Coordinates of N, CA and C in Angstrom, one line a residue:
X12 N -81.5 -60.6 -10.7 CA -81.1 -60.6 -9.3 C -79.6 -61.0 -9.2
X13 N -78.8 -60.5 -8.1 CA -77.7 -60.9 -8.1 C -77.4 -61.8 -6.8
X14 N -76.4 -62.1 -6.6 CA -75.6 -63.3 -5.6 C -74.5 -62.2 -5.3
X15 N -74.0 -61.8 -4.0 CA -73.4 -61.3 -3.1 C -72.2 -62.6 -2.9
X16 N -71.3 -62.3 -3.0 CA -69.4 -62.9 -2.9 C -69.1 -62.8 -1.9
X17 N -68.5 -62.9 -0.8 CA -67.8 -62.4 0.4 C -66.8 -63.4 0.8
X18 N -65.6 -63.2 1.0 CA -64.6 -64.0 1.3 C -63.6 -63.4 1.8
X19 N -63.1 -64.0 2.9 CA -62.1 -63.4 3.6 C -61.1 -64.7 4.3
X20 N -59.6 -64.3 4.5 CA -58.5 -64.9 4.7 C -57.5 -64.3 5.3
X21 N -56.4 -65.0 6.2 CA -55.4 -64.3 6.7 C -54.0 -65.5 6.2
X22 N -53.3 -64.3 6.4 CA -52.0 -65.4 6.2 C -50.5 -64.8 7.3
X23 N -50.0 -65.6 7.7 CA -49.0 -65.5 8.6 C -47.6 -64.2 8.2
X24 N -47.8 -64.5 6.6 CA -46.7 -63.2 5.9 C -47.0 -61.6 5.3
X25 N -46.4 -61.3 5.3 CA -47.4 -59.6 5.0 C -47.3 -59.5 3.5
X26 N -48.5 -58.4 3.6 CA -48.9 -58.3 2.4 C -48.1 -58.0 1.0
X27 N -46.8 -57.5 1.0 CA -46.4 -57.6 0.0 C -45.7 -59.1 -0.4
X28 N -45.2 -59.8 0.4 CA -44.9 -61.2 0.2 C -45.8 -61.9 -0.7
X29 N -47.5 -61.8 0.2 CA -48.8 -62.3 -0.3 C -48.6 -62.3 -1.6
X30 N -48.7 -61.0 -1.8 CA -49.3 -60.4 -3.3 C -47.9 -60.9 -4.4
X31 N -46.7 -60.6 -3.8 CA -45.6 -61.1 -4.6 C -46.2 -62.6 -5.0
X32 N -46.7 -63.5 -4.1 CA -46.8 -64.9 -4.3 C -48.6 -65.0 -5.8
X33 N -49.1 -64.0 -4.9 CA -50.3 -63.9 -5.6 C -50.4 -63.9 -7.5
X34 N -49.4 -62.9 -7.6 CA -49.4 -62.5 -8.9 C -47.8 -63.2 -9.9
X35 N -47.2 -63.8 -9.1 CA -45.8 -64.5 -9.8 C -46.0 -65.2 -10.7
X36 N -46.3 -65.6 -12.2 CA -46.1 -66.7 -12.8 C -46.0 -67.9 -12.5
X37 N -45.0 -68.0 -12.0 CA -44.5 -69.5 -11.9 C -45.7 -70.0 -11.0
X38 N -46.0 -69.5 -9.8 CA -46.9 -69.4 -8.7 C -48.3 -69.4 -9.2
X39 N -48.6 -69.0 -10.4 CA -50.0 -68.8 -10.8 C -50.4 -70.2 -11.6
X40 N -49.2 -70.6 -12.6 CA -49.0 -72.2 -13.3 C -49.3 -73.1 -12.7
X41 N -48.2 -72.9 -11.3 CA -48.4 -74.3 -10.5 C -49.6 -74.7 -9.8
X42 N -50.6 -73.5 -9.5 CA -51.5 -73.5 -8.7 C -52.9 -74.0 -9.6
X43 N -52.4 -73.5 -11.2 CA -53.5 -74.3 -11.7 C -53.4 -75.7 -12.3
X44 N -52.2 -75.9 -12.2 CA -51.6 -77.1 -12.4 C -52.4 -77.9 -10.9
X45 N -51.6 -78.0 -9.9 CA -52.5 -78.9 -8.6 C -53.6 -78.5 -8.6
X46 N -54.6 -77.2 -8.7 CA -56.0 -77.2 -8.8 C -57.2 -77.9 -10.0
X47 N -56.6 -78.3 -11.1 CA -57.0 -79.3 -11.8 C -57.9 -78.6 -13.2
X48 N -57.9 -79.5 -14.0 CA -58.7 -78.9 -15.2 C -57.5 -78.6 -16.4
X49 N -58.1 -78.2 -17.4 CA -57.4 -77.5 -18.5 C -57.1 -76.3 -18.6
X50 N -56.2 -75.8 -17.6 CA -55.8 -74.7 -17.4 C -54.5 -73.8 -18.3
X51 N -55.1 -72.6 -18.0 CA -53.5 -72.0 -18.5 C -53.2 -70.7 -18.5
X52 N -52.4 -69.9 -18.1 CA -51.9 -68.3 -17.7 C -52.1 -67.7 -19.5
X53 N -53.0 -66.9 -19.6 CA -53.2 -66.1 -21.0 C -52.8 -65.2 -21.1
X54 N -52.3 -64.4 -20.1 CA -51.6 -63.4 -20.1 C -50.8 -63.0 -18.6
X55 N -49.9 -61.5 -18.8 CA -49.6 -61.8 -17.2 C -48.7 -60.5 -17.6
X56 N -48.3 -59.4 -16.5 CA -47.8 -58.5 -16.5 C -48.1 -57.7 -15.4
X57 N -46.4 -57.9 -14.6 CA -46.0 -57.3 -13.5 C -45.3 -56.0 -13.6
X58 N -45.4 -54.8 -13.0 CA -44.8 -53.7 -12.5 C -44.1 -53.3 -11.1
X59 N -43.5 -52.7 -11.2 CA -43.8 -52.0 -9.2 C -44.3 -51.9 -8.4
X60 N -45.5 -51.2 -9.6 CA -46.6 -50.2 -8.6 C -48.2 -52.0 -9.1
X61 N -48.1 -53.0 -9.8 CA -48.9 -53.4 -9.3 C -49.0 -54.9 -10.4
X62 N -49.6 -55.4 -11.0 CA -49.5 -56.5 -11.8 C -51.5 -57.0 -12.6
X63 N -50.8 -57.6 -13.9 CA -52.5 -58.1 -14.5 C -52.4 -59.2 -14.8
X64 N -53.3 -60.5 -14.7 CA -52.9 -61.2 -15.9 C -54.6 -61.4 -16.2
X65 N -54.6 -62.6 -16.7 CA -55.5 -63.4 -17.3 C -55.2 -65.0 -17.1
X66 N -56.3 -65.7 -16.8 CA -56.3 -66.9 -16.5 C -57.8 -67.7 -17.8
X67 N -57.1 -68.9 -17.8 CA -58.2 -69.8 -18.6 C -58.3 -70.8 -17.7
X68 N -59.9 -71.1 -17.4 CA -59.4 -72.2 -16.3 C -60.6 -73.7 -17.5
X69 N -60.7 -74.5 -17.4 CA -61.3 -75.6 -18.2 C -62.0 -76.2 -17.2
X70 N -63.5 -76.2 -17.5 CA -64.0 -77.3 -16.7 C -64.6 -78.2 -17.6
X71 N -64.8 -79.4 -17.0 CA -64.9 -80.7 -18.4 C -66.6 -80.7 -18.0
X72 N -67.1 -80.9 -19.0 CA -68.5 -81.2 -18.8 C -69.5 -81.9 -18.0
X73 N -68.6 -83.2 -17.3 CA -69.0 -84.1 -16.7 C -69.0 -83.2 -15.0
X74 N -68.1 -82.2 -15.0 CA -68.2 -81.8 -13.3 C -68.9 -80.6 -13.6
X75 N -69.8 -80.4 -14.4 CA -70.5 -79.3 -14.4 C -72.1 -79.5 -14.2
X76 N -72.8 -79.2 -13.1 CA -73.6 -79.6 -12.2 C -75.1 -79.3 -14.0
X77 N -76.0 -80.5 -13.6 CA -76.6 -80.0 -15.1 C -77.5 -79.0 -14.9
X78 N -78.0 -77.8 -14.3 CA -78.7 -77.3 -14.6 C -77.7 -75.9 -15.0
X79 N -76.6 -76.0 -14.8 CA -75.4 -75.4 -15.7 C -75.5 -75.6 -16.9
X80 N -74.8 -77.1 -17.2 CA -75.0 -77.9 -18.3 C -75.7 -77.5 -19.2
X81 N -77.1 -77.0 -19.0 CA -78.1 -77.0 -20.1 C -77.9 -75.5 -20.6
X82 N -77.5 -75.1 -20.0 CA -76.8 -73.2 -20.7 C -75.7 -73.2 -21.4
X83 N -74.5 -74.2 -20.8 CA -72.8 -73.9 -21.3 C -73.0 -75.2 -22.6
X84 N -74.1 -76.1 -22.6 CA -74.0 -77.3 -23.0 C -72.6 -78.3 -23.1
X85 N -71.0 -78.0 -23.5 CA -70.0 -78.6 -23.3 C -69.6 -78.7 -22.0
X86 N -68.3 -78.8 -22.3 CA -66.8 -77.9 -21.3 C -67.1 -76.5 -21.4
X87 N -66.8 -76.5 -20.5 CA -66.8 -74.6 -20.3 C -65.8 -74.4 -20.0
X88 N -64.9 -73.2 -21.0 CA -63.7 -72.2 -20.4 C -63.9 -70.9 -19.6
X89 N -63.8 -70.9 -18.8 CA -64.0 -69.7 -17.9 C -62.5 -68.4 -17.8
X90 N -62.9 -67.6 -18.6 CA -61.6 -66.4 -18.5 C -61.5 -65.6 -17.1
X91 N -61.0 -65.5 -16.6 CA -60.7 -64.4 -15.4 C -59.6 -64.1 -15.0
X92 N -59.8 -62.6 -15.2 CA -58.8 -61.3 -15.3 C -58.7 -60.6 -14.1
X93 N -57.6 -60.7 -13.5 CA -57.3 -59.4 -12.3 C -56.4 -58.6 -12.5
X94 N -56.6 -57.2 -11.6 CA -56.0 -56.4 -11.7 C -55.6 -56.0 -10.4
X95 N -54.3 -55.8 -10.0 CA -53.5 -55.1 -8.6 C -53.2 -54.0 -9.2
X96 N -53.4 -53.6 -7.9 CA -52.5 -51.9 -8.2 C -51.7 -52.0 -6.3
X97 N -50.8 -51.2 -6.2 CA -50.2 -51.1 -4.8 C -50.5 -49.9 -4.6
X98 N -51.0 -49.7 -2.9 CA -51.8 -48.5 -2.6 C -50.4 -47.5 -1.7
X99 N -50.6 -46.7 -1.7 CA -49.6 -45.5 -0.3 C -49.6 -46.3 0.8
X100 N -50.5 -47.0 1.3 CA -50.2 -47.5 2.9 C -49.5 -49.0 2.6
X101 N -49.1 -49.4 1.0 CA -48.4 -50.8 1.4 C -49.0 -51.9 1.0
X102 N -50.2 -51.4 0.9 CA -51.5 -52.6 0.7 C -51.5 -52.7 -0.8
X103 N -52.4 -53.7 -0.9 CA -52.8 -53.7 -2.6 C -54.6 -53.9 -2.5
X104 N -54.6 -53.4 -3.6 CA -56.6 -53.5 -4.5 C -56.4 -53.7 -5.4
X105 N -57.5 -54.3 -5.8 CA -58.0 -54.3 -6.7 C -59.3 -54.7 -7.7
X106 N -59.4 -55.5 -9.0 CA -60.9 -56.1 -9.5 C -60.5 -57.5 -10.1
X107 N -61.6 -58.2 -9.7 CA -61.9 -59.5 -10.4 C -63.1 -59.8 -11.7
X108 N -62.8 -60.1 -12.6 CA -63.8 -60.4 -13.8 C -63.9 -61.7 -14.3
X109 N -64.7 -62.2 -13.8 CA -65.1 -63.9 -14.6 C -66.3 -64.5 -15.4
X110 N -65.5 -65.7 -16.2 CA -67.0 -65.4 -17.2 C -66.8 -66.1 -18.3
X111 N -67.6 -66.5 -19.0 CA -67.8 -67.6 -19.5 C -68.1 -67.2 -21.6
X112 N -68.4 -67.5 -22.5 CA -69.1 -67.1 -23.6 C -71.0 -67.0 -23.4
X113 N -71.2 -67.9 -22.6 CA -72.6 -68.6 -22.5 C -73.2 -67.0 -21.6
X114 N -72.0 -66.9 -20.5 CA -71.9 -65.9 -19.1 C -70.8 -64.8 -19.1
X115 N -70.9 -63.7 -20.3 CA -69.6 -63.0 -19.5 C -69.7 -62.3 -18.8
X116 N -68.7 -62.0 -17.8 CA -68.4 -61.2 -17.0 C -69.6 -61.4 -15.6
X117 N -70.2 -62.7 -15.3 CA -70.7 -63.1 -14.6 C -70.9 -62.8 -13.1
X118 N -69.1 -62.7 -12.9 CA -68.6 -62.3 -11.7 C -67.8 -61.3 -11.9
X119 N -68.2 -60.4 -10.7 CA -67.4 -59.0 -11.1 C -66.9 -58.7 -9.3
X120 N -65.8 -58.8 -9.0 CA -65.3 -58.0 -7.1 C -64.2 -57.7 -7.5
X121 N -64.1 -57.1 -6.2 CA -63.4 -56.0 -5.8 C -62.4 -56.9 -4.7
X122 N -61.1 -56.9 -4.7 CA -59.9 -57.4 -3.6 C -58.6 -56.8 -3.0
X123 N -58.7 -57.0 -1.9 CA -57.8 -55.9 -1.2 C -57.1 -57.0 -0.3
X124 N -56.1 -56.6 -0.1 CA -54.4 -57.4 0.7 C -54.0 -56.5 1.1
X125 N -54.3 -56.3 2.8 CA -53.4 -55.2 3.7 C -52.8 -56.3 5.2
X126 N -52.0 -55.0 5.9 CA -50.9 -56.1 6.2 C -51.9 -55.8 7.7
X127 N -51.8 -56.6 9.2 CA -52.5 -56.5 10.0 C -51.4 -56.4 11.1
X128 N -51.2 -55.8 12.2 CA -50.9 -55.8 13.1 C -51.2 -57.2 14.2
X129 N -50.3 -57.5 14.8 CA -48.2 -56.8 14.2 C -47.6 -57.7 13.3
X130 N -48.5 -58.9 12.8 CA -48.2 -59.5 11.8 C -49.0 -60.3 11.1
X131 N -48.4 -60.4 10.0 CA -49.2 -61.3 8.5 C -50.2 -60.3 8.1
X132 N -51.4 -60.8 7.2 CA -51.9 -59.5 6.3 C -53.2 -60.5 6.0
X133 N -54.6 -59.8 6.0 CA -55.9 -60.0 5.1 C -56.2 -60.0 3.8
X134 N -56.5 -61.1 3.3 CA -57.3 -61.1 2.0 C -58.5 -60.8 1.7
X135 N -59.4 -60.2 1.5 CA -60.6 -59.8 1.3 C -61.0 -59.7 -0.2
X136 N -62.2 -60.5 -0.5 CA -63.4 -60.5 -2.1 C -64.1 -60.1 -1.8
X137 N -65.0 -59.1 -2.4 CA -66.2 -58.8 -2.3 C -66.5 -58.1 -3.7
X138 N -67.7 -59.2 -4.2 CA -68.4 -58.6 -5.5 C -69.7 -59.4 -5.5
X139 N -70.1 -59.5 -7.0 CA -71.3 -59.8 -6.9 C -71.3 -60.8 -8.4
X140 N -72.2 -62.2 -8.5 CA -72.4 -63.0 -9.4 C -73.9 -62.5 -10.2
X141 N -73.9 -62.2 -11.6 CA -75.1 -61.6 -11.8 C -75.3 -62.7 -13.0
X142 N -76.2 -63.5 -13.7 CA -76.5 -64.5 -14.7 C -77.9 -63.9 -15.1
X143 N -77.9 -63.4 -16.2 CA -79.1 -62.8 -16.7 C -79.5 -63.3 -17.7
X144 N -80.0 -64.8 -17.6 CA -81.1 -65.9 -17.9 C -81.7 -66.2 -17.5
X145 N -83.3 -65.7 -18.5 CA -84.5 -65.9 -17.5 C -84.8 -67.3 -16.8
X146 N -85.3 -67.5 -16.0 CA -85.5 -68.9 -15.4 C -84.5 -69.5 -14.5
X147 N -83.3 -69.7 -15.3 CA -81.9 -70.2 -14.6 C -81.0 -69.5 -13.9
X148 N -80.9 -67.7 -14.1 CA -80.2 -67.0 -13.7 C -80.0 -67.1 -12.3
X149 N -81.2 -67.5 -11.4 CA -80.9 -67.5 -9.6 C -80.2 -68.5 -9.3
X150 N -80.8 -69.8 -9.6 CA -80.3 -70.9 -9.8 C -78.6 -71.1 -9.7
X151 N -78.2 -70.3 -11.4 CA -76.9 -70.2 -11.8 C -75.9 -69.3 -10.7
X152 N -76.7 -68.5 -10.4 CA -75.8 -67.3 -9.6 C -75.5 -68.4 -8.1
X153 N -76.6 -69.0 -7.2 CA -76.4 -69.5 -6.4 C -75.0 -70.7 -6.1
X154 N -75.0 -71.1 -7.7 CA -74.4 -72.1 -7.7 C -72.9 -71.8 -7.9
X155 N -72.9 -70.5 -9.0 CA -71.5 -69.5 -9.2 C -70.8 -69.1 -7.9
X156 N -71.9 -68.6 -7.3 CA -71.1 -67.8 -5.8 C -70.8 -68.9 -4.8
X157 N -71.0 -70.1 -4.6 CA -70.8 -71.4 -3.7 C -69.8 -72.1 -4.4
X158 N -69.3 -72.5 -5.7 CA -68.0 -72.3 -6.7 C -66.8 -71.6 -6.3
X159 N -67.3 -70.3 -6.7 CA -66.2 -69.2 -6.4 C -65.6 -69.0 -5.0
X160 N -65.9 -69.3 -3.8 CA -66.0 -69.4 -2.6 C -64.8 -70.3 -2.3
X161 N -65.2 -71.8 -2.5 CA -64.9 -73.0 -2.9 C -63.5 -72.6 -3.3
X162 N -63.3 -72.5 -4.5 CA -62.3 -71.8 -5.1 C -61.4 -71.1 -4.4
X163 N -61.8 -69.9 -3.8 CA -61.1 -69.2 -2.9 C -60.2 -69.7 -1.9
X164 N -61.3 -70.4 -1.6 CA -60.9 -71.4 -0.4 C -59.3 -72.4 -0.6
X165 N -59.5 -73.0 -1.6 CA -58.2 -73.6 -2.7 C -57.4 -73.3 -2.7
X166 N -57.3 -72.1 -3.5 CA -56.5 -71.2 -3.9 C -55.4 -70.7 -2.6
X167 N -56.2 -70.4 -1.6 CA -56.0 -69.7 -0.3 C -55.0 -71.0 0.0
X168 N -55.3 -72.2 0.5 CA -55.0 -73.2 1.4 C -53.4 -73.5 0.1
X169 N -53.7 -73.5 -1.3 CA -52.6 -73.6 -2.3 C -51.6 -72.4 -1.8
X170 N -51.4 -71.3 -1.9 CA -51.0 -70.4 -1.4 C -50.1 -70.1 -0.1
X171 N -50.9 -71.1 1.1 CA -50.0 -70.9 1.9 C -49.2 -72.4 1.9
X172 N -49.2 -73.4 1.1 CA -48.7 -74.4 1.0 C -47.2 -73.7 0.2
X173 N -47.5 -73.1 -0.8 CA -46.3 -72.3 -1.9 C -45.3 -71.0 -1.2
X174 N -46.0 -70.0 -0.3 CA -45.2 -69.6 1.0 C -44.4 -70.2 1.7
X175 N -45.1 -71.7 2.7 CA -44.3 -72.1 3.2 C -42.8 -73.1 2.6
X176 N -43.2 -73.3 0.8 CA -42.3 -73.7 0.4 C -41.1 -73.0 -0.3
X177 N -41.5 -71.8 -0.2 CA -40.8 -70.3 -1.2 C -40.0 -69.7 -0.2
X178 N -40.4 -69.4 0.9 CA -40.6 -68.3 1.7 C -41.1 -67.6 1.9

């Protein structure tokens, strides 16, 4: 069974500002720096037409709820990978992959940043958490997609604290 993602966001700047702030290095460090853990940017590569990286995020064992725990047994490093691309109308898409050794590729969505009339621009997630272990997998997923949410949520509120400090 899977767990359905849905998340959505606006922000006061348009979308290519967003996505500039979204995918910037410096912007990606700091944010995992104030969002906490043993984090770190694994990879990262911007273009024109769109940008990738790779993120390590660290969660320490003790904030990992135990019926997690008894799958990941440690710290768990969680990898997740995005991909932008910039579309003809301005906007950007793209995919999210997250995931664990225990769990890969756990979480898999789809994200789009278009700009909205007459100003600022939408963030939209939509994918799905799938954990295929018998017994724990509902469990797991329930608990992944209320995380990831969470997260979003963070991230988002980080985001427009780093706009209003950037421009």
């Amino acid at each position: 069974m899977t767990r359905r993602i849905e998340y959505r966001s606006t922000y006061e700047w348009p979308a290519a500002r967003v996505f500039a702030a979204l995918t910037d290095p410096d912007c990606l460090r700091e944010r995992l720096r104030v969002l906490g853990g043993d984090n770190e940017l694994a990879e990262h590569e911007a273009t024109a037409t769109g940008a990738r990286f790779r993120i390590r995020q660290g969660v320490r064992a003790e904030a990992i709820p135990s019926v997690a725990r008894a799958v990941v047994g440690g710290d768990l490093s969680i990898d997740r990978s995005e991909v932008w691309r910039r579309e003809d109308d301005g906007g950007y898409v793209g995919e999210v992959t997250a995931g664990a050794l225990a769990v890969p590729q756990a979480i898999t969505a789809s994200q789009r940043l278009r700009d909205l009339p007459p100003a600022g621009c939408e963030f939209v997630v939509a994918g799905d958490v799938k954990v295929g272990i018998p017994l724990l997998g509902g469990k797991l997923e329930d608990l992944f997609a209320s995380e990831v949410h969470s997260l979003l949520a963070a991230e988002h509120e980080f985001t427009v604290d780093w706009l209003s400090r950037h421009g």
